[in-house]
CSV table of C-alpha atoms in Angstrom, one decimal:
chain,number,residue,atom,x,y,z
A,1388,MET,CA,0.0,0.0,0.0
A,1389,ARG,CA,1.3,3.4,-0.9
A,1390,LYS,CA,2.1,5.7,2.0
A,1391,SER,CA,-0.3,8.4,0.8
A,1392,SER,CA,-3.1,5.8,0.8
A,1393,TRP,CA,-2.1,4.6,4.2
A,1394,TYR,CA,-2.2,8.1,5.7
A,1395,LEU,CA,-5.6,8.8,4.1
A,1396,GLY,CA,-7.0,5.6,5.4
A,1397,ALA,CA,-5.7,6.3,8.9
A,1398,ALA,CA,-7.2,9.8,8.8
A,1399,ALA,CA,-10.5,8.5,7.6
A,1400,THR,CA,-10.7,5.8,10.3
A,1401,LEU,CA,-9.9,8.5,12.9
A,1402,LEU,CA,-12.7,10.7,11.6
A,1403,VAL,CA,-15.2,7.9,11.6
A,1404,ALA,CA,-14.3,7.0,15.1
A,1405,THR,CA,-14.5,10.7,16.1
A,1406,SER,CA,-18.0,10.8,14.7
A,1407,ALA,CA,-19.1,7.8,16.8
A,1408,VAL,CA,-17.4,9.1,20.0
A,1409,THR,CA,-19.0,12.5,19.6
A,1410,ARG,CA,-22.5,11.2,19.1
A,1411,PHE,CA,-22.5,8.3,21.6
A,1412,ALA,CA,-20.0,9.5,24.3
A,1413,VAL,CA,-19.4,13.2,24.2
A,1414,LEU,CA,-23.1,14.2,23.6
A,1415,PRO,CA,-24.5,12.1,26.5
A,1416,ALA,CA,-21.7,13.4,28.8
A,1417,VAL,CA,-22.6,17.0,27.9
A,1418,HIS,CA,-26.4,16.6,27.8
A,1419,GLN,CA,-26.9,16.4,31.6
A,1420,VAL,CA,-27.3,18.8,34.5
A,1421,PRO,CA,-23.8,20.3,34.9
A,1422,ASP,CA,-21.9,20.5,38.2
A,1423,ASP,CA,-22.4,24.3,38.3
A,1424,ALA,CA,-26.0,24.3,37.2
A,1425,ASP,CA,-27.7,27.6,38.2
A,1426,PHE,CA,-30.9,29.2,36.9
A,1427,THR,CA,-33.6,31.5,38.2
A,1428,MET,CA,-37.3,31.9,37.3
A,1429,HIS,CA,-39.3,35.0,38.0
A,1430,PHE,CA,-43.0,35.2,38.6
A,1431,ALA,CA,-45.7,37.7,39.4
A,1432,GLY,CA,-49.1,37.2,41.0
A,1433,GLY,CA,-51.3,37.6,44.0
A,1434,MET,CA,-51.4,36.2,47.5
A,1435,THR,CA,-53.9,35.7,50.2
A,1436,LEU,CA,-52.4,35.1,53.6
A,1437,LEU,CA,-53.1,35.1,57.3
A,1438,ASP,CA,-51.5,38.1,59.0
A,1439,ALA,CA,-50.1,36.7,62.3
A,1440,GLN,CA,-49.6,40.2,63.8
A,1441,ALA,CA,-53.2,41.2,63.2
A,1442,LEU,CA,-54.4,37.9,64.6
A,1443,GLN,CA,-52.4,38.3,67.8
A,1444,ALA,CA,-53.7,41.8,68.2
A,1445,GLY,CA,-57.3,40.5,68.0
A,1446,ASN,CA,-57.9,42.3,64.7
A,1447,LEU,CA,-59.8,39.4,63.1
A,1448,PRO,CA,-61.3,41.4,60.1
A,1449,GLY,CA,-57.8,42.5,59.2
A,1450,ALA,CA,-56.1,39.2,59.8
A,1451,ILE,CA,-56.9,37.8,56.3
A,1452,VAL,CA,-55.1,39.8,53.7
A,1453,ARG,CA,-56.5,39.1,50.2
A,1454,ASP,CA,-55.0,39.6,46.7
A,1455,LEU,CA,-51.7,41.1,47.8
A,1456,PRO,CA,-49.5,41.8,44.7
A,1457,VAL,CA,-46.4,39.7,45.0
A,1458,THR,CA,-43.3,38.8,43.0
A,1459,VAL,CA,-41.7,35.3,43.3
A,1460,ASP,CA,-38.1,34.3,42.6
A,1461,ARG,CA,-37.2,30.7,42.3
A,1462,HIS,CA,-33.5,30.0,42.3
A,1463,VAL,CA,-32.2,26.4,41.6
A,1464,HIS,CA,-28.6,25.6,41.7
A,1465,ALA,CA,-26.3,22.6,42.2
A,1466,VAL,CA,-24.7,22.1,45.6
A,1467,HIS,CA,-23.2,18.7,45.0
A,1468,ALA,CA,-22.5,16.4,42.1
A,1469,SER,CA,-21.2,12.8,41.9
A,1470,GLY,CA,-21.5,10.4,39.0
A,1471,SER,CA,-25.1,10.5,37.6
A,1472,THR,CA,-26.4,12.3,40.7
A,1473,VAL,CA,-26.7,16.0,41.4
A,1474,VAL,CA,-28.1,17.6,44.6
A,1475,LEU,CA,-30.1,20.8,43.8
A,1476,SER,CA,-31.0,23.6,46.1
A,1477,ASP,CA,-34.5,24.8,45.3
A,1478,ARG,CA,-35.2,28.2,47.0
A,1479,THR,CA,-38.4,30.2,46.5
A,1480,VAL,CA,-38.8,33.7,47.9
A,1481,VAL,CA,-42.2,35.5,47.8
A,1482,SER,CA,-41.9,39.3,48.1
A,1483,GLY,CA,-44.6,41.9,48.8
A,1484,PRO,CA,-45.2,45.2,47.1
A,1485,GLN,CA,-42.3,46.9,49.0
A,1486,LYS,CA,-39.9,44.0,48.2
A,1487,GLN,CA,-40.3,42.7,51.7
A,1488,ALA,CA,-39.8,38.9,51.9
A,1489,LEU,CA,-43.2,37.3,52.9
A,1490,THR,CA,-42.3,33.7,52.6
A,1491,THR,CA,-39.1,31.8,52.0
A,1492,ILE,CA,-39.0,28.1,51.2
A,1493,GLU,CA,-35.9,26.1,50.5
A,1494,LYS,CA,-35.6,22.4,49.7
A,1495,ARG,CA,-32.8,20.2,48.6
A,1496,TRP,CA,-33.3,17.4,46.1
A,1497,SER,CA,-31.1,14.5,45.0
A,1498,VAL,CA,-31.9,13.8,41.4
A,1499,ASP,CA,-30.7,12.1,38.3
A,1500,ARG,CA,-28.7,14.4,36.0
A,1501,LYS,CA,-30.7,13.4,32.9
A,1502,SER,CA,-34.2,12.3,34.0
A,1503,LEU,CA,-34.3,14.6,37.1
A,1504,LEU,CA,-36.1,11.8,38.9
A,1505,ASP,CA,-35.2,10.9,42.5
A,1506,ARG,CA,-31.8,9.4,43.2
A,1507,PRO,CA,-30.4,8.0,46.5
A,1508,ILE,CA,-29.1,10.9,48.6
A,1509,PRO,CA,-25.2,10.9,48.7
A,1510,LYS,CA,-23.7,10.2,52.1
A,1511,GLY,CA,-23.1,13.2,54.2
A,1512,VAL,CA,-25.1,15.6,51.9
A,1513,PRO,CA,-28.3,17.1,53.4
A,1514,ALA,CA,-31.4,16.6,51.1
A,1515,GLU,CA,-35.0,15.5,51.4
A,1516,PRO,CA,-36.2,12.1,50.4
A,1517,HIS,CA,-38.8,12.1,47.7
A,1518,ARG,CA,-40.3,10.1,44.8
A,1519,GLY,CA,-40.7,11.8,41.4
A,1520,LEU,CA,-39.8,15.1,39.7
A,1521,THR,CA,-39.2,18.2,41.8
A,1522,ALA,CA,-37.0,20.9,40.4
A,1523,GLY,CA,-37.8,20.4,36.7
A,1524,PHE,CA,-38.6,18.0,33.9
A,1525,PRO,CA,-36.3,15.5,32.1
A,1526,LEU,CA,-33.8,16.9,29.6
A,1527,GLU,CA,-35.3,14.7,26.9
A,1528,PRO,CA,-39.1,14.9,27.8
A,1529,LYS,CA,-41.6,12.6,26.3
A,1530,LYS,CA,-45.3,12.8,25.6
A,1531,LYS,CA,-46.2,10.8,28.6
A,1532,ASN,CA,-47.1,11.1,32.3
A,1533,TYR,CA,-44.4,11.5,34.9
A,1534,PRO,CA,-44.4,10.9,38.6
A,1535,TYR,CA,-44.2,14.3,40.5
A,1536,TRP,CA,-43.4,14.9,44.2
A,1537,ASP,CA,-45.9,17.2,45.8
A,1538,SER,CA,-44.0,18.5,48.8
A,1539,PRO,CA,-46.9,20.0,50.8
A,1540,THR,CA,-48.7,16.6,50.9
A,1541,GLN,CA,-45.6,14.5,50.8
A,1542,THR,CA,-47.1,12.3,48.1
A,1543,THR,CA,-46.3,11.3,44.5
A,1544,ILE,CA,-48.9,12.3,42.0
A,1545,PRO,CA,-48.9,12.3,38.2
A,1546,ALA,CA,-47.7,15.1,36.0
A,1547,THR,CA,-50.1,14.5,33.2
A,1548,TYR,CA,-49.2,15.2,29.6
A,1549,VAL,CA,-52.0,17.3,28.1
A,1550,ARG,CA,-51.0,18.5,24.7
A,1551,THR,CA,-48.3,19.9,22.5
A,1552,GLU,CA,-48.4,23.7,22.1
A,1553,ARG,CA,-46.3,26.5,20.7
A,1554,ARG,CA,-45.1,28.8,23.6
A,1555,ALA,CA,-42.7,31.8,23.4
A,1556,GLY,CA,-41.6,30.6,20.0
A,1557,ARG,CA,-40.8,27.1,21.1
A,1558,GLU,CA,-42.6,23.7,20.7
A,1559,THR,CA,-43.5,22.7,24.2
A,1560,TYR,CA,-45.2,19.8,26.0
A,1561,VAL,CA,-47.9,20.9,28.4
A,1562,PHE,CA,-48.1,19.1,31.7
A,1563,ARG,CA,-50.9,19.5,34.3
A,1564,ILE,CA,-50.5,18.7,38.1
A,1565,ARG,CA,-53.4,18.8,40.4
A,1566,THR,CA,-53.8,17.4,43.9
A,1567,SER,CA,-55.4,18.1,47.3
A,1568,GLY,CA,-54.8,16.4,50.6
A,1569,PRO,CA,-53.7,16.8,54.2
A,1570,LEU,CA,-50.7,19.1,54.7
A,1571,ALA,CA,-47.8,16.8,55.7
A,1572,ASP,CA,-44.7,18.9,55.1
A,1573,PRO,CA,-42.9,18.9,58.5
A,1574,GLU,CA,-41.5,22.4,58.1
A,1575,SER,CA,-44.9,23.9,57.2
A,1576,LEU,CA,-46.7,22.2,60.0
A,1577,ARG,CA,-44.2,23.5,62.5
A,1578,THR,CA,-45.2,27.1,61.7
A,1579,LEU,CA,-48.9,26.5,62.1
A,1580,PRO,CA,-50.9,26.2,65.4
A,1581,PRO,CA,-52.4,22.8,66.1
A,1582,ALA,CA,-55.4,24.5,67.8
A,1583,MET,CA,-56.9,28.0,68.2
A,1584,PRO,CA,-59.4,29.5,70.6
A,1585,ARG,CA,-63.0,28.8,69.5
A,1586,ALA,CA,-63.9,32.5,69.3
A,1587,ALA,CA,-60.9,33.2,67.0
A,1588,VAL,CA,-61.8,30.2,64.7
A,1589,LEU,CA,-65.5,31.4,64.4
A,1590,GLY,CA,-64.4,35.0,63.8
A,1591,LEU,CA,-61.9,34.1,61.1
A,1592,ALA,CA,-64.5,31.7,59.5
A,1593,GLY,CA,-67.0,34.6,59.4
A,1594,VAL,CA,-64.4,36.8,57.6
A,1595,ALA,CA,-63.3,34.1,55.2
A,1596,PHE,CA,-66.8,32.7,54.4
A,1597,PRO,CA,-69.4,35.4,55.2
A,1598,GLY,CA,-72.9,34.0,55.4
A,1599,ARG,CA,-71.7,30.5,56.0
A,1600,PRO,CA,-70.9,29.9,59.7
A,1601,PRO,CA,-69.0,26.6,60.2
A,1602,GLU,CA,-70.8,23.9,62.1
A,1603,LEU,CA,-68.1,22.8,64.5
A,1604,ALA,CA,-68.4,19.5,66.2
A,1605,GLY,CA,-68.5,19.6,70.0
A,1606,GLN,CA,-67.7,22.4,72.2
A,1607,ALA,CA,-63.9,22.0,72.4
A,1608,ASP,CA,-62.0,25.2,73.2
A,1609,PRO,CA,-59.4,25.6,71.8
A,1610,VAL,CA,-60.6,24.0,68.6
A,1611,PRO,CA,-58.2,21.3,67.1
A,1612,LEU,CA,-57.1,22.3,63.6
A,1613,ALA,CA,-56.0,20.3,60.6
A,1614,TYR,CA,-54.7,21.7,57.3
A,1615,THR,CA,-55.4,20.9,53.7
A,1616,ALA,CA,-52.9,21.7,50.9
A,1617,THR,CA,-53.9,22.1,47.2
A,1618,THR,CA,-51.8,22.3,44.1
A,1619,ASP,CA,-52.9,23.3,40.6
A,1620,LEU,CA,-49.9,23.7,38.3
A,1621,THR,CA,-49.5,23.9,34.5
A,1622,GLY,CA,-46.0,23.8,32.9
A,1623,TRP,CA,-44.9,24.4,29.3
A,1624,VAL,CA,-41.8,22.2,28.8
A,1625,ASP,CA,-39.5,22.7,25.8
A,1626,SER,CA,-39.7,19.5,23.7
A,1627,GLU,CA,-36.0,19.4,22.9
A,1628,THR,CA,-34.2,20.5,26.1
A,1629,GLY,CA,-36.7,20.0,29.0
A,1630,VAL,CA,-36.5,23.7,30.0
A,1631,THR,CA,-39.7,24.9,31.6
A,1632,VAL,CA,-40.5,27.9,29.4
A,1633,ASP,CA,-43.6,28.9,31.2
A,1634,LEU,CA,-45.4,28.1,34.4
A,1635,GLU,CA,-48.8,28.9,36.0
A,1636,SER,CA,-49.3,27.8,39.5
A,1637,THR,CA,-51.9,28.1,42.3
A,1638,GLN,CA,-51.1,26.6,45.7
A,1639,GLY,CA,-52.9,27.0,48.9
A,1640,VAL,CA,-53.2,25.9,52.5
A,1641,THR,CA,-56.5,26.0,54.3
A,1642,ALA,CA,-57.3,25.4,58.0
A,1643,THR,CA,-60.1,22.8,58.7
A,1644,ALA,CA,-61.9,21.7,61.8
A,1645,ALA,CA,-64.1,18.7,62.7
A,1646,SER,CA,-67.8,19.3,61.7
A,1647,VAL,CA,-71.0,18.0,63.1
A,1648,SER,CA,-71.3,15.8,59.9
A,1649,GLY,CA,-68.2,13.9,60.9
A,1650,GLY,CA,-65.9,15.3,58.3
A,1651,GLN,CA,-63.7,18.3,58.1
A,1652,THR,CA,-65.0,21.8,57.2
A,1653,GLU,CA,-62.9,24.7,56.0
A,1654,VAL,CA,-62.7,27.5,58.5
A,1655,PHE,CA,-60.1,30.0,57.1
A,1656,PRO,CA,-57.3,30.3,54.5
A,1657,VAL,CA,-53.8,30.2,55.8
A,1658,LEU,CA,-52.1,30.9,52.4
A,1659,SER,CA,-53.1,31.0,48.8
A,1660,LEU,CA,-50.6,31.9,46.1
A,1661,HIS,CA,-51.3,32.3,42.4
A,1662,MET,CA,-48.3,33.1,40.1
A,1663,THR,CA,-47.3,33.1,36.4
A,1664,THR,CA,-43.9,33.5,34.7
A,1665,THR,CA,-43.1,37.1,33.9
A,1666,PRO,CA,-42.8,38.0,30.2
A,1667,ALA,CA,-39.1,38.8,30.6
A,1668,SER,CA,-38.4,35.5,32.3
A,1669,ARG,CA,-40.4,33.6,29.8
A,1670,ALA,CA,-38.4,35.2,26.9
A,1671,GLU,CA,-35.1,34.4,28.7
A,1672,LEU,CA,-36.1,30.8,29.3
A,1673,ALA,CA,-37.1,30.4,25.7
A,1674,ASP,CA,-33.7,31.8,24.6
A,1675,THR,CA,-32.0,29.4,26.9
A,1676,ALA,CA,-34.0,26.5,25.4
A,1677,ALA,CA,-33.1,27.7,21.8
A,1678,ASP,CA,-29.4,28.0,22.6
A,1679,GLY,CA,-29.4,24.5,24.2
A,1680,ALA,CA,-31.3,23.0,21.3
A,1681,GLN,CA,-28.8,24.5,18.8
A,1682,ALA,CA,-25.8,23.3,20.8
A,1683,LEU,CA,-27.3,19.8,20.9
A,1684,TRP,CA,-28.0,19.9,17.2
A,1685,LEU,CA,-24.4,20.9,16.4
A,1686,LEU,CA,-22.9,18.4,18.8
A,1687,GLY,CA,-25.3,15.6,18.1
A,1688,VAL,CA,-26.0,16.0,14.4
A,1689,VAL,CA,-23.7,18.4,12.5
A,1690,ALA,CA,-20.3,17.5,14.1
A,1691,PRO,CA,-20.8,13.7,13.9
A,1692,SER,CA,-22.2,13.8,10.4
A,1693,ALA,CA,-19.5,16.1,9.1
A,1694,ALA,CA,-16.8,13.9,10.6
A,1695,LEU,CA,-18.4,10.7,9.2
A,1696,LEU,CA,-18.9,12.1,5.7
A,1697,LEU,CA,-15.3,13.5,5.6
A,1698,GLY,CA,-14.0,10.1,6.8
A,1699,LEU,CA,-15.9,8.2,4.2
A,1700,ALA,CA,-14.7,10.6,1.5
A,1701,LEU,CA,-11.1,10.1,2.6
A,1702,LEU,CA,-11.6,6.3,2.5
A,1703,ALA,CA,-13.0,6.5,-1.0
A,1704,LEU,CA,-10.0,8.6,-2.1
A,1705,ALA,CA,-7.5,6.2,-0.5
A,1706,ALA,CA,-9.2,3.3,-2.3
A,1707,TRP,CA,-9.2,5.1,-5.6
A,1708,LEU,CA,-5.5,6.0,-5.3
A,1709,GLU,CA,-4.6,2.4,-4.4
A,1710,ARG,CA,-6.5,1.0,-7.4
A,1711,ARG,CA,-4.9,3.5,-9.7
A,1712,ALA,CA,-1.4,2.5,-8.4
A,1713,ARG,CA,-2.1,-1.2,-8.8
A,1714,ARG,CA,-3.4,-0.7,-12.4
A,1715,GLY,CA,-0.2,1.1,-13.3
A,1716,ARG,CA,1.9,-1.8,-11.9
A,1717,SER,CA,-0.2,-4.4,-13.8
A,1718,ASP,CA,0.2,-2.5,-17.1
A,1719,ALA,CA,4.0,-2.6,-16.8
A,1720,THR,CA,4.0,-6.5,-16.9
A,1721,LEU,CA,2.0,-6.9,-20.1
A,1722,PRO,CA,3.9,-8.6,-23.2
A,1723,GLY,CA,4.9,-6.4,-26.2
A,1724,PRO,CA,7.5,-4.1,-27.5
A,1725,ARG,CA,9.4,-2.1,-24.9
A,1726,THR,CA,11.1,1.2,-25.3
A,1727,GLU,CA,14.6,1.2,-23.9
A,1728,ALA,CA,16.1,4.0,-22.0
A,1729,GLY,CA,18.1,5.5,-25.0
A,1730,SER,CA,15.4,4.8,-27.6
A,1731,ASP,CA,14.7,8.5,-28.1
A,1732,ALA,CA,18.1,8.8,-30.1
A,1733,THR,CA,17.9,9.3,-33.8
A,1734,PRO,CA,18.1,5.9,-35.5
A,1735,ASP,CA,21.0,5.0,-37.9
A,1736,THR,CA,19.6,5.1,-41.5
A,1737,SER,CA,23.0,4.3,-43.3
A,1738,PRO,CA,23.1,1.1,-45.5
A,1739,PRO,CA,24.5,-2.0,-43.9
A,1740,PRO,CA,28.1,-2.9,-44.8
A,1741,ALA,CA,28.9,-6.0,-46.9
A,1742,ALA,CA,29.2,-9.2,-45.1
A,1743,GLY,CA,32.9,-9.7,-45.7
A,1744,SER,CA,33.8,-6.2,-45.0
A,1745,ALA,CA,32.0,-6.4,-41.8
A,1746,ALA,CA,33.8,-9.5,-40.7
A,1747,GLY,CA,37.2,-8.2,-41.7
A,1748,THR,CA,36.6,-5.0,-39.9
A,1749,GLY,CA,35.5,-6.8,-36.9
A,1750,SER,CA,38.5,-9.0,-36.9
A,1751,ALA,CA,40.8,-6.1,-37.5
A,1752,ALA,CA,39.2,-4.2,-34.7
A,1753,GLY,CA,39.6,-7.1,-32.4
A,1754,THR,CA,43.2,-7.6,-33.4
A,1755,GLY,CA,44.0,-4.0,-33.1
A,1756,SER,CA,42.4,-3.9,-29.9
A,1757,GLU,CA,44.4,-6.9,-28.7
A,1758,ARG,CA,47.5,-5.3,-29.9
A,1759,ASN,CA,46.8,-2.1,-28.1
A,1760,THR,CA,46.0,-4.0,-25.0
A,1761,SER,CA,49.2,-6.0,-25.2
A,1762,THR,CA,51.2,-3.0,-25.9
A,1763,GLY,CA,49.6,-1.2,-23.0
A,1764,ASN,CA,50.4,-4.1,-20.7
A,1765,GLN,CA,54.0,-4.0,-21.7
């Protein structure tokens, strides 16, 4: 094999291997939650809440604040990464009209870097056990239902695929999450009273539900309270990258008490928060999804395809050069007249000498030659 063909073949093999490595090794390694993952979503909305200061002051009519304009910032970032597991800090701050922090909730989730489903918590790393999605959707979402961890009720519920829809210039999968159940989050329960004076419960119930006084069971004072949490969430998830481009959410906690009918009756709201992604944040998230999709296309399609095509072209060129070289060597062994090295000299066209003359001349030449040689030797 010619050296040029060998070099071309080696380069072609390297390019084909590079194509495979890029597609099946580099891309999966890059397409995952990075060690330094850090993103923020911004929301705007309204909030109804129980004002603890007004309640302590006995101002029951002013204890329930309704439709307070709020902004919400959700910051998610990686705090630990090992192998296919990353631990994410998920911090949500609800701020009032004067930018004062009204509520701050922070959780830590141990999740898979690609599916974002739950993973075993790394040893020595603080995080909460859970089952399902928490801080986001898979990086390669599908048109199917996913398990979702509802933190207030501490239960796993379905994130139901609803439809495919264009949102902020991106194709998105729309998922809906709805649930209602007893509040079970330990941190939330620690901030709520297990019981309240009967007069306060009846007063708050009258403010919250005017014209519908609660029929409380028994005459217990204070009245034992339980709490119900509700979640109604709709997310628009980018079909290529899993980025949540838009989100609408309504979450609430309501105090309940035992009723004469034997069940639980609502007595007053503790918190209700409705929020939607701000237009600026929606546009930023859509740009993030577009940039991510382009990077995946370049790394997963363009780069491997270009390397593969170039490698195949070099292989074809090497094969063509080798066939050409072999054909030239085969032609050199065919029978027939050959042209000697000095054949380009002008041929002798003088008539041939007579036979005797030629013989005599040759003999004389040889004799003379021998004489000269003999003489030279002497």
